PDB file of C-alpha atoms and ligand atoms in Angstrom:
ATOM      1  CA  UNK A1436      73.493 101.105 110.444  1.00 59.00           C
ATOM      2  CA  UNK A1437      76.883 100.229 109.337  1.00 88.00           C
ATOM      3  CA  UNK A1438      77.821  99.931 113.116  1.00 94.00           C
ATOM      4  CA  UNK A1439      76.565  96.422 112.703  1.00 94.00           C
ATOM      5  CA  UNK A1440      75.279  94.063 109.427  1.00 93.00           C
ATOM      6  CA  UNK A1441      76.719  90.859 107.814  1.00 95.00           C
ATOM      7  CA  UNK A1442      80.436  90.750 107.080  1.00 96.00           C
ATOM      8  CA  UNK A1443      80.891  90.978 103.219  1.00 96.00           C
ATOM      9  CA  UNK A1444      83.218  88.955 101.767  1.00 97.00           C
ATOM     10  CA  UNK A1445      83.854  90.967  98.346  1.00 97.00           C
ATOM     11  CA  UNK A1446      85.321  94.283 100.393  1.00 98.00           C
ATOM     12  CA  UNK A1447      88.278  95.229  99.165  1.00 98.00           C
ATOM     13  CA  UNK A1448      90.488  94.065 102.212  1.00 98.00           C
ATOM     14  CA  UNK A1449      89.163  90.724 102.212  1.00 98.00           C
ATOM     15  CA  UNK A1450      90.195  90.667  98.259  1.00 98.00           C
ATOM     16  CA  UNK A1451      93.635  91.654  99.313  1.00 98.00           C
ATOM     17  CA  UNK A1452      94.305  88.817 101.802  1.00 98.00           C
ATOM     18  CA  UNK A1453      92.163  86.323  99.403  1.00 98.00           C
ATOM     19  CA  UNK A1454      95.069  87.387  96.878  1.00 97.00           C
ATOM     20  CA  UNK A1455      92.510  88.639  94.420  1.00 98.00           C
ATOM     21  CA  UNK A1456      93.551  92.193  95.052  1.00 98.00           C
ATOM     22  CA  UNK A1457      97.151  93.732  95.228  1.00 98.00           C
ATOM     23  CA  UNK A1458      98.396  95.202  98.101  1.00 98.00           C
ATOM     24  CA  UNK A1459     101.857  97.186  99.011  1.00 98.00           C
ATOM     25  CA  UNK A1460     102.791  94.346 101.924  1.00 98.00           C
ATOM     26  CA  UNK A1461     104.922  95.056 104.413  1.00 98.00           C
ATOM     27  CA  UNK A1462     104.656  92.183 107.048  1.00 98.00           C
ATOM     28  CA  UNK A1463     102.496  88.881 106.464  1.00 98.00           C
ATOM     29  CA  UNK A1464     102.075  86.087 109.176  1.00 98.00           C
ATOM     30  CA  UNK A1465      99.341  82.922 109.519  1.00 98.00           C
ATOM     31  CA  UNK A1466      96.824  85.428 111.123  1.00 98.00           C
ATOM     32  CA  UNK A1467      97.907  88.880 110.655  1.00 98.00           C
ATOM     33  CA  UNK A1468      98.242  91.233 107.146  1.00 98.00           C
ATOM     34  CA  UNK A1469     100.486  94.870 106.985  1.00 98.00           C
ATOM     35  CA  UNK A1470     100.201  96.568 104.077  1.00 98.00           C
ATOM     36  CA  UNK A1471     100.785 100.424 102.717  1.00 98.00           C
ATOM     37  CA  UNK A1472      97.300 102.279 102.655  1.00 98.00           C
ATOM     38  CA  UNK A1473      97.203 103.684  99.133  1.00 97.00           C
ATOM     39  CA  UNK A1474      95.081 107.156  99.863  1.00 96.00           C
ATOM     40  CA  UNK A1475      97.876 108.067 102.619  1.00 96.00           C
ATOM     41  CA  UNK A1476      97.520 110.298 105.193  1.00 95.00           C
ATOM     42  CA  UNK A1477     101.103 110.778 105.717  1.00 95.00           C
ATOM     43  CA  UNK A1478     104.137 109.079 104.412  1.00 96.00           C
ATOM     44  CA  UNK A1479     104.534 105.810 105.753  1.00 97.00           C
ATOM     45  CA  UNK A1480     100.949 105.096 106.544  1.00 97.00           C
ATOM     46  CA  UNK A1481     100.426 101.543 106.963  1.00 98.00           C
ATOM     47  CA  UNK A1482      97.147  99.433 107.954  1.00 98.00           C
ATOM     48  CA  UNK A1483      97.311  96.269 109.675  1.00 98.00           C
ATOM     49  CA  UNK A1484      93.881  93.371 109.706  1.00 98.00           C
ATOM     50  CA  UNK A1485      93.535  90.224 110.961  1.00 98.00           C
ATOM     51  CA  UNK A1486      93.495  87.128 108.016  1.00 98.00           C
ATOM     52  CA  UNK A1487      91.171  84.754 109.812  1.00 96.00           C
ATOM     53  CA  UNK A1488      88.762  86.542 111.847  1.00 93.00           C
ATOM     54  CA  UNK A1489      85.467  87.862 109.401  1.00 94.00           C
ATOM     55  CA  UNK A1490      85.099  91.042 111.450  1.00 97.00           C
ATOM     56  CA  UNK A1491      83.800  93.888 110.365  1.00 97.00           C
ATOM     57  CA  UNK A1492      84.926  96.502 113.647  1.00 98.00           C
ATOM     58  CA  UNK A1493      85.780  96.016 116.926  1.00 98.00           C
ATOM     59  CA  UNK A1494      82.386  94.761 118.109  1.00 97.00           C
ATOM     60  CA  UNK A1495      83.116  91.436 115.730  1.00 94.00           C
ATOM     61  CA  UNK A1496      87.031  90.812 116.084  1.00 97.00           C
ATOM     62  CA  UNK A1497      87.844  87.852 118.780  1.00 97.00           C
ATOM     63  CA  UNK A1498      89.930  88.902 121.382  1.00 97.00           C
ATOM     64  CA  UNK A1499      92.906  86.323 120.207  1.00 97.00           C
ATOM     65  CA  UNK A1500      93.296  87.955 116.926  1.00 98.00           C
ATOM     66  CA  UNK A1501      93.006  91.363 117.976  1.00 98.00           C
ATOM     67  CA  UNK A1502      95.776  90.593 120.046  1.00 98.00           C
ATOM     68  CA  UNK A1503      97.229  89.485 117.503  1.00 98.00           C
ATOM     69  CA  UNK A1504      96.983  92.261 115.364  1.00 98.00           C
ATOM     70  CA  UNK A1505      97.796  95.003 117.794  1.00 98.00           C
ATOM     71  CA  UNK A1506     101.766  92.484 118.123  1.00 98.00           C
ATOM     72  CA  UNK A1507     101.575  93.649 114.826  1.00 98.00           C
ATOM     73  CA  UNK A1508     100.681  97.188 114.576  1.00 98.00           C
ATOM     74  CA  UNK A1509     103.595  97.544 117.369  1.00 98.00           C
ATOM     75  CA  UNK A1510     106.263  95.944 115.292  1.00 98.00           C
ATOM     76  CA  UNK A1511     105.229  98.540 112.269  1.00 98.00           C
ATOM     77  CA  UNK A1512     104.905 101.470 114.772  1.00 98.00           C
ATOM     78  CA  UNK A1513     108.608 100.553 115.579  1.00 98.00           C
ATOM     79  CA  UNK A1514     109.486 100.018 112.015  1.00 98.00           C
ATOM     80  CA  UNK A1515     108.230 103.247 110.923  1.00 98.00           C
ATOM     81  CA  UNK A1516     109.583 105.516 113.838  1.00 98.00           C
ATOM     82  CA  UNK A1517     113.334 103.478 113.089  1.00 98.00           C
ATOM     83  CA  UNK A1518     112.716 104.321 109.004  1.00 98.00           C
ATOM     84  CA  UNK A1519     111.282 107.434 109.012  1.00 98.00           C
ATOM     85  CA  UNK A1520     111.776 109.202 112.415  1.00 98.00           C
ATOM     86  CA  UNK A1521     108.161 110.990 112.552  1.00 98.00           C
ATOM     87  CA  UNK A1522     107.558 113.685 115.112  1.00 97.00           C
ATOM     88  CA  UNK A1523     104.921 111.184 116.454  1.00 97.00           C
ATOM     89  CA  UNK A1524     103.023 108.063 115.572  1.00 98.00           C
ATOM     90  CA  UNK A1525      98.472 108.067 115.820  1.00 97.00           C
ATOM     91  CA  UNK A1526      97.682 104.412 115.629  1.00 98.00           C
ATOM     92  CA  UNK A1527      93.466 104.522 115.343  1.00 97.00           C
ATOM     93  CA  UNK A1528      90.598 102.223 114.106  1.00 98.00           C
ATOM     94  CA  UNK A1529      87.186 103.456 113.482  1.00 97.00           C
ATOM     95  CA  UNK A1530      83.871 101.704 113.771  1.00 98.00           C
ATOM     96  CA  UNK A1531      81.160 102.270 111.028  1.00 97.00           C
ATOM     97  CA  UNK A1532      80.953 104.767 108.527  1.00 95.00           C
ATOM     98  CA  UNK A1533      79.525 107.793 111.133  1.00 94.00           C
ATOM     99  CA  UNK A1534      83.220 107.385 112.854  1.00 95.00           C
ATOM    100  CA  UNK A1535      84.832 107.421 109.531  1.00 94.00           C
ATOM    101  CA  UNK A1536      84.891 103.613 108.223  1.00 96.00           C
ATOM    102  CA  UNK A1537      85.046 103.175 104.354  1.00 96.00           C
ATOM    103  CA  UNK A1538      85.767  99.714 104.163  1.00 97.00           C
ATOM    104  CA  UNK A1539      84.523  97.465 106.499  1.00 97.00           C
ATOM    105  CA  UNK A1540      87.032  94.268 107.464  1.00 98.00           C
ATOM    106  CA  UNK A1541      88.221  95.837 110.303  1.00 98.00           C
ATOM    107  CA  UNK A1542      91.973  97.425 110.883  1.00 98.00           C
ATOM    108  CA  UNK A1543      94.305  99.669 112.783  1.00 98.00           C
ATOM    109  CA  UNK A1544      95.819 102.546 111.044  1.00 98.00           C
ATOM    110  CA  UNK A1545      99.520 103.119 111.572  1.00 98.00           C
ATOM    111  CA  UNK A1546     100.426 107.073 110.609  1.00 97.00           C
ATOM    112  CA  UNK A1547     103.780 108.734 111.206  1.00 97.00           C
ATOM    113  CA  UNK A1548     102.768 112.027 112.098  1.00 97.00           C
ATOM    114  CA  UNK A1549     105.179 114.737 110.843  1.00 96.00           C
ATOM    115  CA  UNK A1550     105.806 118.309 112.422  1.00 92.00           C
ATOM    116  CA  UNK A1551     103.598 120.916 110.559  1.00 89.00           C
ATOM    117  CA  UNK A1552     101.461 118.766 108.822  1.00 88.00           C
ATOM    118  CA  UNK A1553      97.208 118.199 108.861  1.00 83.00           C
ATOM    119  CA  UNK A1554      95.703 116.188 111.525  1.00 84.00           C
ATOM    120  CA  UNK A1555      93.138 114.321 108.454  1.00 78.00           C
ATOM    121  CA  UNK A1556      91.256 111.624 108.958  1.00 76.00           C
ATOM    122  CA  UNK A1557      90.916 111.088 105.313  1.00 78.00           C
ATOM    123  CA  UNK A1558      93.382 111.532 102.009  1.00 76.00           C
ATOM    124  CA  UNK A1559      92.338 112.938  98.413  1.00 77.00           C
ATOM    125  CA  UNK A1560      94.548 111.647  96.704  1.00 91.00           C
ATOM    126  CA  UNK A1561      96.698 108.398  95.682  1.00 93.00           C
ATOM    127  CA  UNK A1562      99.674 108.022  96.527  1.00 93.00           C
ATOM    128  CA  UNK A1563     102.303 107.628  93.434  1.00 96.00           C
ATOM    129  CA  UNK A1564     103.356 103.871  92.534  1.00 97.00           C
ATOM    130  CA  UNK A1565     107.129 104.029  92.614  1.00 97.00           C
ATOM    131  CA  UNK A1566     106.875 106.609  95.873  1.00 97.00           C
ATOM    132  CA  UNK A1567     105.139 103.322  97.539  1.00 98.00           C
ATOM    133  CA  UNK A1568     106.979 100.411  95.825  1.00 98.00           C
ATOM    134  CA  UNK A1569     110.336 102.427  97.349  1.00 98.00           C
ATOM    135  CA  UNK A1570     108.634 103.106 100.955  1.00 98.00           C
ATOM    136  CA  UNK A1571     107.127  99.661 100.806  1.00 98.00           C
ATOM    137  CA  UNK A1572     111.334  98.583 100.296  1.00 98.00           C
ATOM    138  CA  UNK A1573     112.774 100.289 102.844  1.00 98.00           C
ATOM    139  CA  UNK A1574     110.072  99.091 105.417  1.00 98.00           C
ATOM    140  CA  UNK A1575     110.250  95.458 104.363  1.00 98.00           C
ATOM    141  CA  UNK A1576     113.934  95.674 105.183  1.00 97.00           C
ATOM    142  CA  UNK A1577     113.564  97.792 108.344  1.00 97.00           C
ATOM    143  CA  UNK A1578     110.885  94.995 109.479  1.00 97.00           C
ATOM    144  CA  UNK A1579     113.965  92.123 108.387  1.00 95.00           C
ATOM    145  CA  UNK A1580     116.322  93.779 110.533  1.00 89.00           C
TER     146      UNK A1580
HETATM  147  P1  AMP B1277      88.713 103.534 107.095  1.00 54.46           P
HETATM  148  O1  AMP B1277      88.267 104.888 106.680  1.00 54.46           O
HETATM  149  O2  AMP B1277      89.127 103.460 108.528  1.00 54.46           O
HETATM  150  O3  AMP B1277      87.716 102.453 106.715  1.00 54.46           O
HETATM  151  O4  AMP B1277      90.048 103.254 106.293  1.00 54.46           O
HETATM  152  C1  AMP B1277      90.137 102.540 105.090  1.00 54.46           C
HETATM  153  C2  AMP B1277      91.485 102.844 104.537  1.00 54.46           C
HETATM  154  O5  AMP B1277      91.763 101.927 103.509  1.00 54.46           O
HETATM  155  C3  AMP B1277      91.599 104.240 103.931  1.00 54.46           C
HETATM  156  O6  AMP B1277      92.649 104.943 104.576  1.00 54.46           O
HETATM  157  C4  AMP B1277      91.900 103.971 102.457  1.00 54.46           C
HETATM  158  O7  AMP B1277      92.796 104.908 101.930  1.00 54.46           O
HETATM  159  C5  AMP B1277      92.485 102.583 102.509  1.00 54.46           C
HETATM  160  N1  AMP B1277      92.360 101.788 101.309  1.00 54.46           N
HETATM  161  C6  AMP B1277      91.268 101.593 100.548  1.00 54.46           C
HETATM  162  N2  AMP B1277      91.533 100.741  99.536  1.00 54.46           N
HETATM  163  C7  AMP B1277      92.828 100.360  99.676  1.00 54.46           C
HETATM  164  C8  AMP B1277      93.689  99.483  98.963  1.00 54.46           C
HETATM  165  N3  AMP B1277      93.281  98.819  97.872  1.00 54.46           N
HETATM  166  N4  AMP B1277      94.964  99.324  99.402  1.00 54.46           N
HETATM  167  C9  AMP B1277      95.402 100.016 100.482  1.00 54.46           C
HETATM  168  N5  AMP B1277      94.632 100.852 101.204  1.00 54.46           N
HETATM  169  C10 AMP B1277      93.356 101.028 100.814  1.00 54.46           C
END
């Protein structure tokens, strides 16, 4: 039943934007959050949520701020193909936890997709702290140019 239920307020995305949680940002507006996703999938793998709208998947979001956040998950498609000149870019969102949700304040995955490499839906393990502080640099400036 995770398709639908009350929004929860302590998930771990809704700590980040609170500011109770830390987060790798990248890009940070009124209504819209971009931030490194820890458990990558590939290098460069970014997620992007709304900040105002208490939605749990695309069922919940408003169509204004999932505008919103789709502005945004083009500028970091653009900043990551500039950066990091992947092969190819998946951009997906999935909708309760028999699609693959974990964490349920909804958002769009960015991935660079890299010649040669696994199609996962899911990473093992975290990603190292300096490899994301550095990625998390060069993005931030890519995103200022
Ligand atoms: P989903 O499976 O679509 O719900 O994706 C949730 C994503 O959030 C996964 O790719 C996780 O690796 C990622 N994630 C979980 N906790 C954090 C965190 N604290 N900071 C960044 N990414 C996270």
């Amino acid at each position: 039943m995770s398709l639908h239920g009350d929004y929860d307020s302590q998930n771990i995305f809704a700590q980040i934007i609170r500011g109770d949680a830390p987060c790798y940002k990248l890009y940070e507006d009124d209504d819209v959050l971009a931030f490194l996703d820890v458990f990558p999938q590939s290098y460069g793998h970014s997620l992007v949520i709304p900040k105002r709208s208490a939605a749990r998947n695309m069922l919940d979001i408003d169509s204004e701020s999932l505008c919103k956040v789709m502005q945004v998950v083009q500028k970091i498609t653009r900043a990551l193909v500039d950066e990091l000149q992947p092969a190819g870019v998946q951009v997906a969102q999935f909708n309760g936890a028999p699609a693959g949700q974990t964490v349920f304040h909804i958002h769009m995955h960015v991935i660079p997709r890299f010649a040669g490499e696994d199609l996962g839906i899911h990473a093992s393990a975290k990603a190292d702290a300096a490899e994301l502080e550095a990625l998390q640099a060069r993005l931030v400036t890519r995103l200022k140019a």
